[in-house]
């Protein structure tokens, strides 16, 4: 999400200083200007695939920054096509992914910040689904060398997910 990050080829871990840092490096939100930020991002991809991202943050003096995120990827319903029924057999299928996250970031010094995001992840394809929990951890350090920034982020560290459902019995 975010035009600036996309224009940089998603190389945004050490540059993140706005609400989109909640996606790339949760520690970067501590460098955002103002007391709060909100972002909404909607993208229409090929084949009517829809991608949505929403995030909001609030900076609480003396405590840090709290934020929440929502990510959704949806594939529209389509006909189930088989060798015997290339135009469809009357059934439809779809797919979607959903991620809901809450996080916290704090500046430990005027040069070093750390951030965390806990996420619930759910995916489904037709009659099969999987869900799990994940964690993002990020750091943001402004060096004394011309304010060079070193950022690090570990994303989607969490439980194993495996699809289950009646579609997998074949």
Coordinates of N, CA, C and O in Angstrom, one line a residue:
X1 N 0.8 -1.2 0.0 CA 0.0 0.0 0.0 C 0.9 1.3 0.0 O 2.0 1.3 0.5
X2 N 0.3 2.3 -0.5 CA 1.0 3.6 -0.5 C 1.8 3.9 -1.8 O 2.6 3.1 -2.2
X3 N 1.5 5.0 -2.5 CA 2.1 5.3 -3.7 C 3.6 5.6 -3.5 O 4.4 5.2 -4.4
X4 N 4.0 6.2 -2.4 CA 5.4 6.5 -2.2 C 6.2 5.2 -2.1 O 7.3 5.1 -2.7
X5 N 5.7 4.2 -1.3 CA 6.4 3.0 -1.1 C 6.4 2.2 -2.5 O 7.5 1.6 -2.8
X6 N 5.3 2.2 -3.2 CA 5.3 1.5 -4.5 C 6.3 2.1 -5.5 O 7.0 1.4 -6.2
X7 N 6.4 3.5 -5.5 CA 7.3 4.1 -6.4 C 8.8 3.8 -6.0 O 9.7 3.9 -6.9
X8 N 9.0 3.4 -4.8 CA 10.4 3.0 -4.4 C 10.6 1.5 -4.5 O 11.6 1.0 -3.9
X9 N 9.7 0.8 -5.1 CA 9.9 -0.6 -5.3 C 9.7 -1.4 -3.9 O 10.3 -2.4 -3.7
X10 N 8.9 -0.8 -3.0 CA 8.7 -1.3 -1.7 C 9.9 -1.4 -0.8 O 9.9 -2.0 0.2
X11 N 10.9 -0.6 -1.2 CA 12.1 -0.4 -0.3 C 11.9 0.7 0.7 O 12.3 1.8 0.6
X12 N 11.0 0.3 1.7 CA 10.5 1.4 2.5 C 10.8 1.2 4.0 O 10.3 1.9 4.9
X13 N 11.5 0.1 4.4 CA 11.8 -0.2 5.8 C 12.5 0.9 6.5 O 12.1 1.3 7.6
X14 N 13.5 1.5 5.9 CA 14.3 2.6 6.6 C 13.8 4.0 6.2 O 14.3 4.9 6.7
X15 N 12.9 4.1 5.3 CA 12.4 5.4 4.9 C 11.0 5.7 5.6 O 10.6 6.8 5.7
X16 N 10.4 4.7 6.0 CA 9.0 4.8 6.5 C 8.9 5.8 7.6 O 9.5 5.7 8.7
X17 N 8.1 6.8 7.4 CA 7.9 7.9 8.4 C 6.5 8.4 8.4 O 6.2 9.5 8.7
X18 N 5.6 7.5 7.9 CA 4.1 7.9 7.8 C 3.3 6.7 8.2 O 3.8 5.7 8.6
X19 N 2.0 6.8 8.0 CA 1.1 5.7 8.3 C 1.4 4.4 7.6 O 1.1 3.3 8.1
X20 N 1.9 4.5 6.4 CA 2.2 3.2 5.7 C 3.4 2.4 6.3 O 3.6 1.3 5.9
X21 N 4.1 3.0 7.2 CA 5.1 2.2 7.9 C 4.5 1.1 8.7 O 5.2 0.1 9.0
X22 N 3.2 1.2 9.0 CA 2.6 0.1 9.8 C 2.6 -1.2 8.9 O 2.6 -2.3 9.5
X23 N 2.8 -1.1 7.6 CA 2.8 -2.3 6.8 C 4.3 -2.7 6.6 O 4.6 -3.9 6.6
X24 N 5.2 -1.8 6.4 CA 6.6 -2.1 6.1 C 7.5 -2.2 7.3 O 8.4 -3.1 7.3
X25 N 7.4 -1.3 8.3 CA 8.2 -1.3 9.5 C 7.5 -0.6 10.6 O 7.4 0.6 10.6
X26 N 6.9 -1.4 11.5 CA 6.1 -0.8 12.6 C 6.8 0.3 13.4 O 6.1 1.2 14.0
X27 N 8.1 0.2 13.5 CA 8.8 1.2 14.3 C 8.8 2.6 13.6 O 9.0 3.6 14.3
X28 N 8.7 2.7 12.3 CA 8.7 3.9 11.6 C 7.6 4.9 11.9 O 7.7 6.1 11.7
X29 N 6.5 4.4 12.4 CA 5.3 5.2 12.7 C 5.7 6.2 13.8 O 5.0 7.3 13.9
X30 N 6.7 6.0 14.6 CA 7.1 7.0 15.6 C 7.7 8.2 15.0 O 7.7 9.3 15.7
X31 N 8.1 8.2 13.8 CA 8.6 9.4 13.1 C 7.6 10.1 12.3 O 7.9 11.1 11.7
X32 N 6.3 9.7 12.4 CA 5.2 10.4 11.7 C 4.9 11.7 12.3 O 5.0 11.9 13.5
X33 N 4.6 12.7 11.5 CA 4.2 14.0 12.0 C 2.8 14.0 12.5 O 1.9 13.4 11.9
X34 N 2.5 14.8 13.5 CA 1.2 15.0 14.0 C 0.8 13.9 15.1 O 1.6 13.0 15.4
X35 N -0.4 14.1 15.6 CA -0.8 13.3 16.7 C -1.5 12.0 16.2 O -1.6 11.0 16.9
X36 N -2.0 12.0 15.0 CA -2.7 10.8 14.4 C -2.7 10.9 12.9 O -2.5 12.0 12.3
X37 N -2.8 9.7 12.3 CA -2.9 9.6 10.9 C -3.8 8.5 10.5 O -4.0 7.5 11.3
X38 N -4.5 8.6 9.3 CA -5.4 7.6 8.8 C -5.1 7.5 7.3 O -4.8 8.4 6.6
X39 N -5.2 6.2 6.8 CA -4.9 6.0 5.4 C -5.9 4.9 4.9 O -6.3 4.0 5.6
X40 N -6.4 5.1 3.7 CA -7.3 4.2 3.0 C -6.7 4.0 1.6 O -6.4 5.0 0.9
X41 N -6.5 2.8 1.2 CA -5.9 2.4 -0.1 C -6.8 1.4 -0.8 O -7.1 0.3 -0.2
X42 N -7.3 1.6 -2.0 CA -8.0 0.7 -2.8 C -7.4 0.5 -4.1 O -7.1 1.5 -4.8
X43 N -7.2 -0.7 -4.5 CA -6.6 -1.0 -5.9 C -7.4 -2.0 -6.6 O -7.7 -3.1 -6.0
X44 N -7.7 -1.7 -7.9 CA -8.3 -2.7 -8.7 C -7.2 -3.3 -9.6 O -6.6 -2.7 -10.3
X45 N -7.0 -4.6 -9.4 CA -6.0 -5.3 -10.1 C -6.6 -6.0 -11.3 O -7.8 -5.9 -11.6
X46 N -5.8 -6.7 -12.1 CA -6.3 -7.5 -13.2 C -7.3 -8.5 -12.8 O -7.3 -9.0 -11.6
X47 N -8.2 -8.9 -13.7 CA -9.2 -9.9 -13.5 C -10.2 -9.5 -12.3 O -10.7 -10.4 -11.6
X48 N -10.4 -8.2 -12.1 CA -11.3 -7.7 -11.1 C -10.9 -8.1 -9.6 O -11.7 -8.2 -8.7
X49 N -9.6 -8.4 -9.4 CA -9.1 -8.6 -8.1 C -9.0 -7.3 -7.3 O -8.5 -6.3 -7.9
X50 N -9.6 -7.2 -6.1 CA -9.6 -6.0 -5.3 C -8.6 -6.1 -4.1 O -8.7 -7.1 -3.4
X51 N -7.8 -5.1 -3.9 CA -6.9 -5.0 -2.8 C -7.3 -3.8 -2.0 O -7.3 -2.7 -2.5
X52 N -7.5 -3.9 -0.7 CA -7.8 -2.8 0.2 C -6.9 -2.8 1.4 O -6.6 -3.8 1.9
X53 N -6.5 -1.6 1.8 CA -5.7 -1.4 3.0 C -6.2 -0.2 3.7 O -6.4 0.9 3.1
X54 N -6.3 -0.3 5.0 CA -6.7 0.8 5.9 C -5.9 0.7 7.1 O -5.6 -0.3 7.6
X55 N -5.5 1.9 7.6 CA -4.7 2.0 8.8 C -5.0 3.3 9.6 O -5.3 4.3 8.9
X56 N -4.9 3.2 10.9 CA -5.0 4.4 11.7 C -4.1 4.4 12.8 O -3.8 3.3 13.4
X57 N -3.6 5.5 13.2 CA -2.6 5.6 14.4 C -3.0 6.8 15.2 O -3.5 7.8 14.8
X58 N -2.6 6.7 16.5 CA -2.7 7.8 17.4 C -1.5 7.8 18.3 O -1.1 6.8 18.8
X59 N -0.9 9.0 18.4 CA 0.3 9.1 19.2 C -0.1 9.6 20.6 O -0.7 10.7 20.7
X60 N 0.3 8.9 21.6 CA -0.1 9.3 23.0 C 1.2 9.7 23.7 O 2.1 8.9 23.9
X61 N 1.3 11.0 24.1 CA 2.5 11.6 24.7 C 2.9 10.7 25.9 O 2.1 10.4 26.8
X62 N 4.2 10.4 26.0 CA 4.7 9.7 27.1 C 4.5 8.2 27.0 O 5.1 7.4 27.8
X63 N 3.6 7.7 26.1 CA 3.3 6.3 26.0 C 3.9 5.7 24.8 O 4.5 4.6 24.8
X64 N 3.6 6.3 23.6 CA 4.0 5.8 22.3 C 2.9 5.9 21.3 O 2.0 6.7 21.5
X65 N 3.0 5.1 20.3 CA 2.0 5.2 19.2 C 1.3 3.9 19.1 O 1.9 2.8 19.0
X66 N -0.1 3.9 19.1 CA -0.9 2.8 18.9 C -1.5 2.9 17.5 O -1.8 3.9 17.0
X67 N -1.6 1.7 16.9 CA -2.2 1.7 15.5 C -3.0 0.4 15.3 O -2.8 -0.6 16.0
X68 N -3.8 0.5 14.3 CA -4.6 -0.7 13.8 C -4.6 -0.7 12.3 O -4.5 0.4 11.7
X69 N -4.6 -1.9 11.7 CA -4.5 -2.1 10.3 C -5.6 -3.1 9.8 O -6.0 -4.0 10.6
X70 N -6.0 -3.0 8.6 CA -6.9 -3.9 7.9 C -6.4 -4.1 6.5 O -6.2 -3.1 5.8
X71 N -6.3 -5.3 6.1 CA -5.9 -5.6 4.7 C -6.8 -6.7 4.1 O -7.1 -7.7 4.8
X72 N -7.2 -6.5 2.9 CA -8.1 -7.4 2.3 C -7.8 -7.6 0.8 O -7.5 -6.6 0.1
X73 N -7.8 -8.9 0.3 CA -7.6 -9.2 -1.1 C -8.7 -10.1 -1.5 O -8.9 -11.1 -0.9
X74 N -9.5 -9.7 -2.5 CA -10.7 -10.5 -2.9 C -10.6 -10.8 -4.4 O -10.4 -9.9 -5.2
X75 N -10.9 -12.1 -4.6 CA -11.1 -12.5 -6.0 C -12.5 -12.7 -6.2 O -13.2 -13.4 -5.4
X76 N -13.1 -12.1 -7.3 CA -14.6 -12.2 -7.5 C -15.0 -13.6 -7.8 O -14.2 -14.5 -8.2
X77 N -16.3 -13.9 -7.6 CA -16.9 -15.2 -7.9 C -16.7 -15.5 -9.4 O -16.8 -14.6 -10.2
X78 N -16.5 -16.7 -9.7 CA -16.3 -17.2 -11.1 C -16.9 -18.6 -11.2 O -17.0 -19.3 -10.2
X79 N -17.2 -18.9 -12.4 CA -17.8 -20.3 -12.7 C -16.7 -21.3 -12.5 O -15.5 -21.1 -12.8
X80 N -17.1 -22.5 -12.0 CA -16.3 -23.6 -11.9 C -16.3 -24.3 -13.2 O -17.3 -24.7 -13.7
X81 N -15.1 -24.4 -13.8 CA -15.0 -24.9 -15.2 C -14.2 -26.3 -15.1 O -13.2 -26.3 -14.4
X82 N -14.7 -27.2 -15.8 CA -14.0 -28.5 -15.8 C -13.8 -28.9 -17.3 O -14.3 -28.3 -18.2
X83 N -13.1 -30.1 -17.5 CA -13.0 -30.6 -18.9 C -14.3 -30.9 -19.5 O -14.6 -30.6 -20.6
X84 N -15.2 -31.5 -18.7 CA -16.5 -31.9 -19.2 C -17.4 -30.7 -19.4 O -18.3 -30.7 -20.2
X85 N -17.2 -29.6 -18.6 CA -18.1 -28.4 -18.6 C -17.2 -27.1 -18.7 O -17.0 -26.4 -17.8
X86 N -16.6 -26.9 -19.9 CA -15.7 -25.7 -20.1 C -16.4 -24.4 -19.9 O -15.7 -23.4 -19.6
X87 N -17.7 -24.3 -20.0 CA -18.4 -23.1 -19.9 C -18.9 -22.9 -18.4 O -19.6 -21.9 -18.1
X88 N -18.7 -23.9 -17.6 CA -19.1 -23.8 -16.2 C -20.1 -25.0 -15.9 O -20.9 -25.4 -16.8
X89 N -20.1 -25.4 -14.7 CA -21.0 -26.5 -14.3 C -22.1 -26.1 -13.4 O -22.8 -26.9 -12.8
X90 N -22.3 -24.8 -13.2 CA -23.4 -24.2 -12.4 C -22.9 -23.8 -11.0 O -23.6 -23.1 -10.3
X91 N -21.7 -24.2 -10.6 CA -21.2 -23.8 -9.3 C -20.3 -22.6 -9.5 O -19.8 -22.3 -10.6
X92 N -20.0 -21.9 -8.4 CA -19.1 -20.8 -8.5 C -18.0 -20.9 -7.4 O -18.3 -21.6 -6.4
X93 N -16.9 -20.3 -7.5 CA -15.8 -20.3 -6.5 C -15.4 -18.8 -6.4 O -15.5 -18.0 -7.2
X94 N -14.7 -18.6 -5.2 CA -14.1 -17.3 -5.0 C -12.9 -17.5 -4.0 O -12.7 -18.6 -3.5
X95 N -12.2 -16.5 -3.8 CA -11.0 -16.5 -2.9 C -10.9 -15.2 -2.2 O -11.2 -14.1 -2.8
X96 N -10.4 -15.2 -0.9 CA -10.1 -13.9 -0.3 C -9.1 -14.1 0.8 O -8.9 -15.2 1.3
X97 N -8.4 -13.1 1.2 CA -7.5 -13.0 2.3 C -7.8 -11.8 3.1 O -8.2 -10.8 2.6
X98 N -7.6 -12.0 4.4 CA -8.0 -10.9 5.4 C -6.9 -10.9 6.4 O -6.5 -11.9 7.0
X99 N -6.4 -9.7 6.8 CA -5.5 -9.5 7.9 C -5.9 -8.3 8.7 O -6.2 -7.2 8.2
X100 N -6.1 -8.5 10.0 CA -6.4 -7.5 10.9 C -5.3 -7.4 12.0 O -4.9 -8.4 12.5
X101 N -4.8 -6.2 12.1 CA -3.6 -6.1 13.0 C -3.8 -4.9 14.0 O -4.5 -3.9 13.7
X102 N -3.2 -5.1 15.2 CA -3.0 -4.0 16.1 C -1.6 -3.9 16.5 O -0.9 -4.9 16.6
X103 N -1.1 -2.7 16.8 CA 0.3 -2.6 17.1 C 0.7 -1.4 18.0 O -0.2 -0.6 18.3
X104 N 1.9 -1.4 18.4 CA 2.5 -0.4 19.3 C 3.9 -0.1 18.9 O 4.7 -1.0 18.6
X105 N 4.2 1.2 18.9 CA 5.6 1.6 18.6 C 6.0 2.7 19.6 O 5.2 3.5 20.0
X106 N 7.3 2.7 19.9 CA 7.8 3.7 20.8 C 9.2 4.1 20.5 O 10.0 3.3 20.2
X107 N 9.5 5.4 20.7 CA 10.9 5.8 20.6 C 11.6 5.6 21.9 O 11.2 6.2 22.9
X108 N 12.6 4.8 21.9 CA 13.3 4.5 23.2 C 14.3 5.6 23.5 O 14.6 5.9 24.6
X109 N 14.9 6.2 22.4 CA 15.7 7.4 22.5 C 15.3 8.3 21.3 O 14.4 8.0 20.6
X110 N 16.0 9.5 21.2 CA 15.6 10.4 20.1 C 16.1 9.8 18.8 O 15.8 10.3 17.7
X111 N 16.9 8.7 18.8 CA 17.5 8.2 17.6 C 17.0 6.7 17.3 O 17.2 6.2 16.2
X112 N 16.4 6.1 18.3 CA 16.1 4.6 18.2 C 14.7 4.4 18.5 O 14.2 4.8 19.6
X113 N 14.0 3.6 17.6 CA 12.6 3.3 17.9 C 12.4 1.8 17.6 O 13.1 1.2 16.9
X114 N 11.3 1.2 18.3 CA 11.0 -0.2 18.1 C 9.5 -0.2 18.0 O 8.8 0.6 18.5
X115 N 9.0 -1.2 17.2 CA 7.6 -1.4 17.0 C 7.2 -2.8 16.8 O 8.0 -3.6 16.4
X116 N 5.9 -3.1 17.2 CA 5.4 -4.5 17.1 C 4.0 -4.4 16.5 O 3.3 -3.4 16.7
X117 N 3.6 -5.4 15.8 CA 2.2 -5.5 15.3 C 1.8 -7.0 15.4 O 2.5 -7.9 14.9
X118 N 0.7 -7.2 16.1 CA 0.1 -8.6 16.2 C -1.1 -8.7 15.2 O -1.9 -7.7 15.1
X119 N -1.1 -9.8 14.4 CA -2.0 -9.9 13.3 C -2.8 -11.2 13.3 O -2.2 -12.2 13.7
X120 N -4.1 -11.1 12.9 CA -4.9 -12.3 12.7 C -5.0 -12.4 11.2 O -5.3 -11.4 10.5
X121 N -4.7 -13.6 10.6 CA -4.6 -13.8 9.2 C -5.6 -14.9 8.8 O -5.6 -15.9 9.5
X122 N -6.5 -14.7 7.8 CA -7.4 -15.6 7.4 C -7.5 -15.7 5.9 O -7.5 -14.6 5.2
X123 N -7.4 -16.9 5.3 CA -7.5 -17.0 3.9 C -8.5 -18.1 3.5 O -8.6 -19.1 4.2
X124 N -9.1 -17.9 2.4 CA -10.1 -19.0 1.9 C -10.1 -19.0 0.4 O -9.9 -18.0 -0.3
X125 N -10.2 -20.2 -0.1 CA -10.3 -20.5 -1.5 C -11.4 -21.5 -1.7 O -11.3 -22.6 -1.2
X126 N -12.5 -21.1 -2.3 CA -13.7 -21.9 -2.5 C -14.2 -22.4 -1.2 O -14.7 -21.6 -0.3
X127 N -14.1 -23.7 -0.9 CA -14.6 -24.3 0.3 C -13.5 -24.7 1.3 O -13.8 -25.4 2.2
X128 N -12.3 -24.1 1.1 CA -11.2 -24.4 2.0 C -10.8 -23.1 2.6 O -10.8 -22.0 2.0
X129 N -10.3 -23.2 3.9 CA -9.8 -22.0 4.6 C -8.7 -22.3 5.5 O -8.5 -23.5 5.9
X130 N -8.0 -21.3 5.9 CA -6.9 -21.4 6.9 C -6.9 -20.1 7.7 O -7.2 -19.0 7.2
X131 N -6.4 -20.1 9.0 CA -6.3 -18.9 9.7 C -5.1 -19.1 10.7 O -4.7 -20.2 11.0
X132 N -4.6 -18.0 11.1 CA -3.4 -18.0 12.0 C -3.1 -16.7 12.6 O -3.8 -15.7 12.3
X133 N -2.1 -16.6 13.4 CA -1.6 -15.4 14.1 C -0.2 -15.1 13.6 O 0.6 -16.0 13.3
X134 N 0.1 -13.8 13.5 CA 1.5 -13.4 13.0 C 1.9 -12.2 13.8 O 1.1 -11.5 14.4
X135 N 3.2 -12.0 13.8 CA 3.9 -10.9 14.5 C 4.8 -10.2 13.5 O 5.6 -10.8 12.8
X136 N 4.8 -8.9 13.5 CA 5.8 -8.0 12.8 C 6.6 -7.3 13.9 O 6.0 -6.8 14.9
X137 N 7.9 -7.2 13.7 CA 8.8 -6.5 14.7 C 9.7 -5.6 13.8 O 10.2 -6.1 12.8
X138 N 9.8 -4.4 14.2 CA 10.7 -3.5 13.4 C 11.5 -2.6 14.3 O 11.1 -2.3 15.5
X139 N 12.6 -2.2 13.8 CA 13.5 -1.2 14.5 C 13.8 -0.1 13.5 O 13.8 -0.3 12.3
X140 N 14.1 1.1 14.0 CA 14.4 2.3 13.2 C 15.5 3.1 14.0 O 15.3 3.5 15.1
X141 N 16.7 3.2 13.4 CA 17.8 3.9 14.0 C 18.4 4.9 13.1 O 18.7 4.7 12.0
X142 N 18.5 6.2 13.7 CA 19.1 7.3 12.9 C 20.5 7.4 13.4 O 20.8 7.7 14.6
X143 N 21.4 7.1 12.5 CA 22.9 7.1 12.9 C 23.4 8.5 13.0 O 22.8 9.5 12.4
X144 N 24.5 8.7 13.7 CA 25.1 10.0 13.7 C 25.8 10.4 12.4 O 26.3 11.6 12.2
X145 N 26.0 9.5 11.5 CA 26.6 9.8 10.2 C 25.6 10.4 9.2 O 24.9 9.6 8.5
X146 N 25.5 11.7 9.1 CA 24.6 12.4 8.2 C 23.2 11.9 8.3 O 22.5 11.9 7.3
X147 N 22.8 11.6 9.5 CA 21.4 11.1 9.8 C 21.0 9.9 8.9 O 19.8 9.8 8.5
X148 N 22.0 9.1 8.6 CA 21.7 7.8 7.8 C 20.8 7.0 8.7 O 21.0 6.8 9.9
X149 N 19.7 6.4 8.1 CA 18.8 5.6 8.8 C 19.0 4.1 8.5 O 19.2 3.7 7.4
X150 N 19.0 3.3 9.6 CA 19.1 1.9 9.5 C 17.8 1.3 10.0 O 17.5 1.5 11.2
X151 N 17.1 0.6 9.1 CA 15.8 0.0 9.5 C 15.9 -1.5 9.4 O 16.5 -2.0 8.5
X152 N 15.2 -2.2 10.2 CA 15.1 -3.6 10.1 C 13.7 -4.0 10.4 O 13.0 -3.5 11.3
X153 N 13.1 -5.0 9.7 CA 11.8 -5.5 10.0 C 11.7 -7.0 9.7 O 12.2 -7.5 8.7
X154 N 11.0 -7.7 10.6 CA 10.7 -9.1 10.4 C 9.1 -9.1 10.3 O 8.5 -8.7 11.3
X155 N 8.6 -9.6 9.2 CA 7.2 -9.6 9.0 C 6.6 -11.0 8.9 O 7.3 -11.9 8.5
X156 N 5.4 -11.1 9.4 CA 4.6 -12.4 9.3 C 5.3 -13.6 10.0 O 5.2 -14.7 9.4
X157 N 5.9 -13.3 11.1 CA 6.4 -14.4 11.9 C 5.3 -15.0 12.7 O 4.8 -14.3 13.6
X158 N 4.9 -16.2 12.5 CA 3.8 -16.7 13.3 C 3.5 -18.2 13.1 O 4.4 -19.0 12.7
X159 N 2.3 -18.5 13.4 CA 1.8 -19.9 13.3 C 1.8 -20.4 11.9 O 1.6 -19.6 10.9
X160 N 2.0 -21.7 11.7 CA 1.8 -22.3 10.4 C 0.4 -22.3 10.0 O -0.5 -22.6 10.8
X161 N 0.2 -22.1 8.7 CA -1.2 -22.1 8.2 C -1.3 -23.2 7.1 O -0.4 -23.3 6.3
X162 N -2.4 -24.0 7.2 CA -2.6 -25.0 6.2 C -4.1 -25.0 5.9 O -4.9 -25.1 6.8
X163 N -4.4 -24.9 4.6 CA -5.8 -25.0 4.2 C -6.4 -26.3 4.6 O -5.8 -27.3 4.5
X164 N -7.7 -26.2 5.0 CA -8.5 -27.4 5.3 C -9.9 -27.1 4.8 O -10.3 -26.0 4.7
X165 N -10.5 -28.2 4.4 CA -11.9 -28.1 3.9 C -12.1 -29.2 2.9 O -11.3 -30.0 2.5
X166 N -13.4 -29.2 2.4 CA -13.8 -30.3 1.6 C -13.2 -30.4 0.2 O -13.1 -31.4 -0.4
X167 N -12.7 -29.2 -0.3 CA -12.0 -29.2 -1.6 C -10.7 -30.0 -1.6 O -10.2 -30.4 -2.7
X168 N -10.1 -30.2 -0.4 CA -8.8 -30.9 -0.4 C -8.9 -32.4 -0.3 O -7.9 -33.1 -0.2
X169 N -10.1 -32.9 -0.3 CA -10.3 -34.4 -0.2 C -10.1 -35.1 -1.5 O -10.0 -36.3 -1.5
X170 N -10.0 -34.4 -2.6 CA -9.7 -35.0 -3.9 C -8.3 -35.4 -4.1 O -7.4 -34.7 -3.7

